Amino acid sequence: ITAYGTVKIMVERYGEMEELWNHCYRVAVYASSIARRYSLRKIYEMVYSSSLLHDLGRVLVDFLSPELFDKLRDFSVEKNIPPDEFERFAIGTHHAEVGALMAERWEYPEAITETIRYHHSPDACRKKYTELVQTVYLANFLDDLDRGRASADYLSPEVINRFSLHSTDALQDLLSRLKEEFQKLSKEPD
């Protein structure tokens, strides 16, 4: 219900943010699929809504300066600077922290707030949320990688180990499978 209400507001008030919504939706589908593939049963209930909301802070950043976020990300990828480090340098904070503060203020469940805050730095989250945050992080990373907004060089070593993604082939294979599942879910019925 929380995710639905937030998404509804995003779509109604910020219709031009279709790319962000599509990204969040892909991450939610990918993360749910990853949770199933790796039998992460204890996160099934929270993984979809946490994924939909992981970029909540981007709504505010995009609202304040619509082109800034994309320019920051494109420049950081072009110059091979980790995007979250460059974002902190350029605007003094990170969209993940902005989103987590919003989630706290709106009294979202702790697991969702933790996921929003650490979806780019899963190794920093509290231990009880590690599976959830790492799953959303991986789904987000894979979508960014597919769209040319991330480099495999920056994938967390802990996430590589947890999900046994020790080669580029393993990473690409997982991404291909997730994209296939997403396409099947996204097809309109005949």
mmCIF file of N, CA and C in Angstrom, residues 97-172:
data_model
loop_
_atom_site.group_PDB
_atom_site.id
_atom_site.type_symbol
_atom_site.label_atom_id
_atom_site.label_comp_id
_atom_site.label_asym_id
_atom_site.label_seq_id
_atom_site.Cartn_x
_atom_site.Cartn_y
_atom_site.Cartn_z
ATOM 1 N N GLU A 97 20.397 9.104 0.458
ATOM 2 C CA GLU A 97 20.228 9.685 1.797
ATOM 3 C C GLU A 97 19.001 10.598 1.832
ATOM 4 N N VAL A 98 18.812 11.368 0.788
ATOM 5 C CA VAL A 98 17.622 12.229 0.701
ATOM 6 C C VAL A 98 16.361 11.365 0.755
ATOM 7 N N GLY A 99 16.336 10.288 -0.008
ATOM 8 C CA GLY A 99 15.187 9.382 -0.010
ATOM 9 C C GLY A 99 14.941 8.735 1.335
ATOM 10 N N ALA A 100 16.016 8.322 2.010
ATOM 11 C CA ALA A 100 15.868 7.700 3.330
ATOM 12 C C ALA A 100 15.310 8.697 4.349
ATOM 13 N N LEU A 101 15.761 9.923 4.268
ATOM 14 C CA LEU A 101 15.232 10.945 5.180
ATOM 15 C C LEU A 101 13.740 11.177 4.927
ATOM 16 N N MET A 102 13.350 11.177 3.653
ATOM 17 C CA MET A 102 11.931 11.316 3.312
ATOM 18 C C MET A 102 11.145 10.114 3.857
ATOM 19 N N ALA A 103 11.685 8.922 3.676
ATOM 20 C CA ALA A 103 11.014 7.705 4.143
ATOM 21 C C ALA A 103 10.865 7.695 5.658
ATOM 22 N N GLU A 104 11.881 8.161 6.365
ATOM 23 C CA GLU A 104 11.787 8.257 7.832
ATOM 24 C C GLU A 104 10.700 9.251 8.236
ATOM 25 N N ARG A 105 10.703 10.374 7.576
ATOM 26 C CA ARG A 105 9.713 11.420 7.881
ATOM 27 C C ARG A 105 8.285 10.917 7.644
ATOM 28 N N TRP A 106 8.112 10.107 6.605
ATOM 29 C CA TRP A 106 6.797 9.567 6.263
ATOM 30 C C TRP A 106 6.501 8.249 6.982
ATOM 31 N N GLU A 107 7.414 7.860 7.869
ATOM 32 C CA GLU A 107 7.254 6.669 8.710
ATOM 33 C C GLU A 107 7.079 5.382 7.908
ATOM 34 N N TYR A 108 7.891 5.231 6.873
ATOM 35 C CA TYR A 108 7.929 3.973 6.118
ATOM 36 C C TYR A 108 8.511 2.891 7.015
ATOM 37 N N PRO A 109 8.253 1.628 6.713
ATOM 38 C CA PRO A 109 8.875 0.542 7.485
ATOM 39 C C PRO A 109 10.405 0.659 7.432
ATOM 40 N N GLU A 110 11.022 0.264 8.520
ATOM 41 C CA GLU A 110 12.477 0.361 8.655
ATOM 42 C C GLU A 110 13.213 -0.364 7.517
ATOM 43 N N ALA A 111 12.717 -1.507 7.103
ATOM 44 C CA ALA A 111 13.378 -2.274 6.035
ATOM 45 C C ALA A 111 13.395 -1.482 4.723
ATOM 46 N N ILE A 112 12.325 -0.783 4.419
ATOM 47 C CA ILE A 112 12.272 0.022 3.191
ATOM 48 C C ILE A 112 13.221 1.208 3.308
ATOM 49 N N THR A 113 13.216 1.864 4.439
ATOM 50 C CA THR A 113 14.108 3.006 4.654
ATOM 51 C C THR A 113 15.566 2.585 4.527
ATOM 52 N N GLU A 114 15.902 1.445 5.109
ATOM 53 C CA GLU A 114 17.275 0.926 5.042
ATOM 54 C C GLU A 114 17.660 0.621 3.586
ATOM 55 N N THR A 115 16.733 0.058 2.840
ATOM 56 C CA THR A 115 16.999 -0.261 1.429
ATOM 57 C C THR A 115 17.210 1.017 0.620
ATOM 58 N N ILE A 116 16.369 2.006 0.839
ATOM 59 C CA ILE A 116 16.512 3.279 0.132
ATOM 60 C C ILE A 116 17.885 3.893 0.443
ATOM 61 N N ARG A 117 18.258 3.899 1.713
ATOM 62 C CA ARG A 117 19.510 4.541 2.137
ATOM 63 C C ARG A 117 20.750 3.835 1.570
ATOM 64 N N TYR A 118 20.715 2.512 1.487
ATOM 65 C CA TYR A 118 21.929 1.759 1.151
ATOM 66 C C TYR A 118 21.864 1.030 -0.187
ATOM 67 N N HIS A 119 20.969 1.409 -1.065
ATOM 68 C CA HIS A 119 20.863 0.676 -2.332
ATOM 69 C C HIS A 119 22.074 0.879 -3.250
ATOM 70 N N HIS A 120 22.963 1.801 -2.922
ATOM 71 C CA HIS A 120 24.224 1.944 -3.654
ATOM 72 C C HIS A 120 25.424 1.507 -2.814
ATOM 73 N N SER A 121 25.209 1.246 -1.543
ATOM 74 C CA SER A 121 26.307 0.849 -0.649
ATOM 75 C C SER A 121 25.819 -0.238 0.309
ATOM 76 N N PRO A 122 25.516 -1.418 -0.220
ATOM 77 C CA PRO A 122 24.895 -2.467 0.589
ATOM 78 C C PRO A 122 25.766 -2.971 1.729
ATOM 79 N N ASP A 123 27.071 -2.809 1.609
ATOM 80 C CA ASP A 123 27.960 -3.295 2.655
ATOM 81 C C ASP A 123 27.848 -2.454 3.935
ATOM 82 N N ALA A 124 27.216 -1.284 3.845
ATOM 83 C CA ALA A 124 27.093 -0.398 5.002
ATOM 84 C C ALA A 124 25.781 -0.586 5.774
ATOM 85 N N CYS A 125 24.866 -1.387 5.254
ATOM 86 C CA CYS A 125 23.563 -1.539 5.918
ATOM 87 C C CYS A 125 23.679 -2.417 7.162
ATOM 88 N N ARG A 126 22.638 -2.339 8.001
ATOM 89 C CA ARG A 126 22.605 -3.192 9.189
ATOM 90 C C ARG A 126 22.441 -4.649 8.779
ATOM 91 N N LYS A 127 23.068 -5.518 9.516
ATOM 92 C CA LYS A 127 23.139 -6.938 9.185
ATOM 93 C C LYS A 127 21.770 -7.565 8.944
ATOM 94 N N LYS A 128 20.761 -7.187 9.731
ATOM 95 C CA LYS A 128 19.451 -7.829 9.578
ATOM 96 C C LYS A 128 18.779 -7.503 8.241
ATOM 97 N N TYR A 129 19.284 -6.498 7.532
ATOM 98 C CA TYR A 129 18.716 -6.130 6.240
ATOM 99 C C TYR A 129 19.636 -6.460 5.063
ATOM 100 N N THR A 130 20.708 -7.172 5.321
ATOM 101 C CA THR A 130 21.705 -7.437 4.286
ATOM 102 C C THR A 130 21.116 -8.111 3.051
ATOM 103 N N GLU A 131 20.361 -9.185 3.227
ATOM 104 C CA GLU A 131 19.799 -9.891 2.062
ATOM 105 C C GLU A 131 18.922 -8.977 1.219
ATOM 106 N N LEU A 132 18.056 -8.237 1.878
ATOM 107 C CA LEU A 132 17.140 -7.341 1.171
ATOM 108 C C LEU A 132 17.912 -6.261 0.426
ATOM 109 N N VAL A 133 18.797 -5.575 1.120
ATOM 110 C CA VAL A 133 19.528 -4.464 0.510
ATOM 111 C C VAL A 133 20.439 -4.961 -0.613
ATOM 112 N N GLN A 134 21.120 -6.080 -0.406
ATOM 113 C CA GLN A 134 21.992 -6.602 -1.454
ATOM 114 C C GLN A 134 21.197 -7.031 -2.692
ATOM 115 N N THR A 135 20.020 -7.570 -2.483
ATOM 116 C CA THR A 135 19.186 -7.992 -3.610
ATOM 117 C C THR A 135 18.726 -6.789 -4.428
ATOM 118 N N VAL A 136 18.258 -5.747 -3.755
ATOM 119 C CA VAL A 136 17.833 -4.529 -4.462
ATOM 120 C C VAL A 136 19.041 -3.860 -5.127
ATOM 121 N N TYR A 137 20.152 -3.825 -4.416
ATOM 122 C CA TYR A 137 21.390 -3.271 -4.988
ATOM 123 C C TYR A 137 21.756 -3.986 -6.285
ATOM 124 N N LEU A 138 21.739 -5.318 -6.255
ATOM 125 C CA LEU A 138 22.107 -6.091 -7.442
ATOM 126 C C LEU A 138 21.134 -5.829 -8.588
ATOM 127 N N ALA A 139 19.845 -5.821 -8.299
ATOM 128 C CA ALA A 139 18.850 -5.556 -9.342
ATOM 129 C C ALA A 139 19.048 -4.156 -9.936
ATOM 130 N N ASN A 140 19.276 -3.178 -9.093
ATOM 131 C CA ASN A 140 19.527 -1.804 -9.529
ATOM 132 C C ASN A 140 20.808 -1.743 -10.364
ATOM 133 N N PHE A 141 21.844 -2.396 -9.890
ATOM 134 C CA PHE A 141 23.123 -2.416 -10.589
ATOM 135 C C PHE A 141 22.975 -3.038 -11.977
ATOM 136 N N LEU A 142 22.265 -4.158 -12.052
ATOM 137 C CA LEU A 142 22.088 -4.834 -13.338
ATOM 138 C C LEU A 142 21.314 -3.974 -14.328
ATOM 139 N N ASP A 143 20.286 -3.282 -13.837
ATOM 140 C CA ASP A 143 19.547 -2.403 -14.744
ATOM 141 C C ASP A 143 20.429 -1.246 -15.205
ATOM 142 N N ASP A 144 21.199 -0.669 -14.284
ATOM 143 C CA ASP A 144 22.118 0.410 -14.664
ATOM 144 C C ASP A 144 23.187 -0.091 -15.631
ATOM 145 N N LEU A 145 23.696 -1.289 -15.404
ATOM 146 C CA LEU A 145 24.697 -1.883 -16.300
ATOM 147 C C LEU A 145 24.116 -2.060 -17.697
ATOM 148 N N ASP A 146 22.901 -2.560 -17.762
ATOM 149 C CA ASP A 146 22.240 -2.778 -19.044
ATOM 150 C C ASP A 146 22.017 -1.476 -19.804
ATOM 151 N N ARG A 147 21.787 -0.397 -19.078
ATOM 152 C CA ARG A 147 21.540 0.900 -19.721
ATOM 153 C C ARG A 147 22.824 1.715 -19.897
ATOM 154 N N GLY A 148 23.983 1.108 -19.626
ATOM 155 C CA GLY A 148 25.262 1.791 -19.806
ATOM 156 C C GLY A 148 25.553 2.823 -18.738
ATOM 157 N N ARG A 149 24.933 2.680 -17.582
ATOM 158 C CA ARG A 149 25.108 3.659 -16.502
ATOM 159 C C ARG A 149 25.913 3.111 -15.333
ATOM 160 N N ALA A 150 26.517 1.960 -15.537
ATOM 161 C CA ALA A 150 27.354 1.359 -14.494
ATOM 162 C C ALA A 150 28.423 0.522 -15.168
ATOM 163 N N SER A 151 29.455 0.269 -14.435
ATOM 164 C CA SER A 151 30.548 -0.572 -14.904
ATOM 165 C C SER A 151 30.653 -1.781 -13.979
ATOM 166 N N ALA A 152 30.869 -2.959 -14.547
ATOM 167 C CA ALA A 152 30.988 -4.185 -13.754
ATOM 168 C C ALA A 152 32.119 -4.079 -12.730
ATOM 169 N N ASP A 153 33.054 -3.171 -12.959
ATOM 170 C CA ASP A 153 34.172 -2.986 -12.033
ATOM 171 C C ASP A 153 33.726 -2.517 -10.653
ATOM 172 N N TYR A 154 32.545 -1.922 -10.564
ATOM 173 C CA TYR A 154 32.095 -1.354 -9.300
ATOM 174 C C TYR A 154 31.133 -2.242 -8.523
ATOM 175 N N LEU A 155 30.897 -3.456 -8.979
ATOM 176 C CA LEU A 155 30.000 -4.362 -8.254
ATOM 177 C C LEU A 155 30.639 -4.767 -6.932
ATOM 178 N N SER A 156 29.874 -4.666 -5.863
ATOM 179 C CA SER A 156 30.355 -4.982 -4.519
ATOM 180 C C SER A 156 30.900 -6.407 -4.440
ATOM 181 N N PRO A 157 32.109 -6.599 -3.906
ATOM 182 C CA PRO A 157 32.664 -7.945 -3.747
ATOM 183 C C PRO A 157 31.779 -8.848 -2.881
ATOM 184 N N GLU A 158 31.158 -8.284 -1.861
ATOM 185 C CA GLU A 158 30.255 -9.088 -1.026
ATOM 186 C C GLU A 158 29.054 -9.586 -1.818
ATOM 187 N N VAL A 159 28.550 -8.758 -2.705
ATOM 188 C CA VAL A 159 27.419 -9.151 -3.548
ATOM 189 C C VAL A 159 27.875 -10.192 -4.578
ATOM 190 N N ILE A 160 29.040 -9.998 -5.127
ATOM 191 C CA ILE A 160 29.598 -10.992 -6.051
ATOM 192 C C ILE A 160 29.641 -12.359 -5.373
ATOM 193 N N ASN A 161 30.131 -12.395 -4.147
ATOM 194 C CA ASN A 161 30.233 -13.664 -3.417
ATOM 195 C C ASN A 161 28.865 -14.232 -3.067
ATOM 196 N N ARG A 162 27.978 -13.410 -2.531
ATOM 197 C CA ARG A 162 26.656 -13.896 -2.118
ATOM 198 C C ARG A 162 25.908 -14.547 -3.276
ATOM 199 N N PHE A 163 25.983 -13.927 -4.446
ATOM 200 C CA PHE A 163 25.211 -14.403 -5.591
ATOM 201 C C PHE A 163 26.053 -15.202 -6.596
ATOM 202 N N SER A 164 27.288 -15.523 -6.232
ATOM 203 C CA SER A 164 28.191 -16.322 -7.073
ATOM 204 C C SER A 164 28.322 -15.746 -8.486
ATOM 205 N N LEU A 165 28.652 -14.476 -8.548
ATOM 206 C CA LEU A 165 28.798 -13.777 -9.831
ATOM 207 C C LEU A 165 30.274 -13.450 -10.066
ATOM 208 N N HIS A 166 31.113 -14.492 -10.106
ATOM 209 C CA HIS A 166 32.558 -14.315 -10.147
ATOM 210 C C HIS A 166 33.122 -14.062 -11.540
ATOM 211 N N SER A 167 32.269 -14.039 -12.539
ATOM 212 C CA SER A 167 32.748 -13.766 -13.897
ATOM 213 C C SER A 167 31.763 -12.840 -14.604
ATOM 214 N N THR A 168 32.265 -12.200 -15.639
ATOM 215 C CA THR A 168 31.412 -11.342 -16.457
ATOM 216 C C THR A 168 30.309 -12.174 -17.107
ATOM 217 N N ASP A 169 30.655 -13.405 -17.483
ATOM 218 C CA ASP A 169 29.655 -14.293 -18.091
ATOM 219 C C ASP A 169 28.514 -14.585 -17.132
ATOM 220 N N ALA A 170 28.838 -14.844 -15.865
ATOM 221 C CA ALA A 170 27.798 -15.130 -14.868
ATOM 222 C C ALA A 170 26.896 -13.913 -14.682
ATOM 223 N N LEU A 171 27.490 -12.735 -14.654
ATOM 224 C CA LEU A 171 26.729 -11.489 -14.507
ATOM 225 C C LEU A 171 25.824 -11.277 -15.719
ATOM 226 N N GLN A 172 26.358 -11.453 -16.912
ATOM 227 C CA GLN A 172 25.580 -11.278 -18.137
ATOM 228 C C GLN A 172 24.480 -12.333 -18.265
#
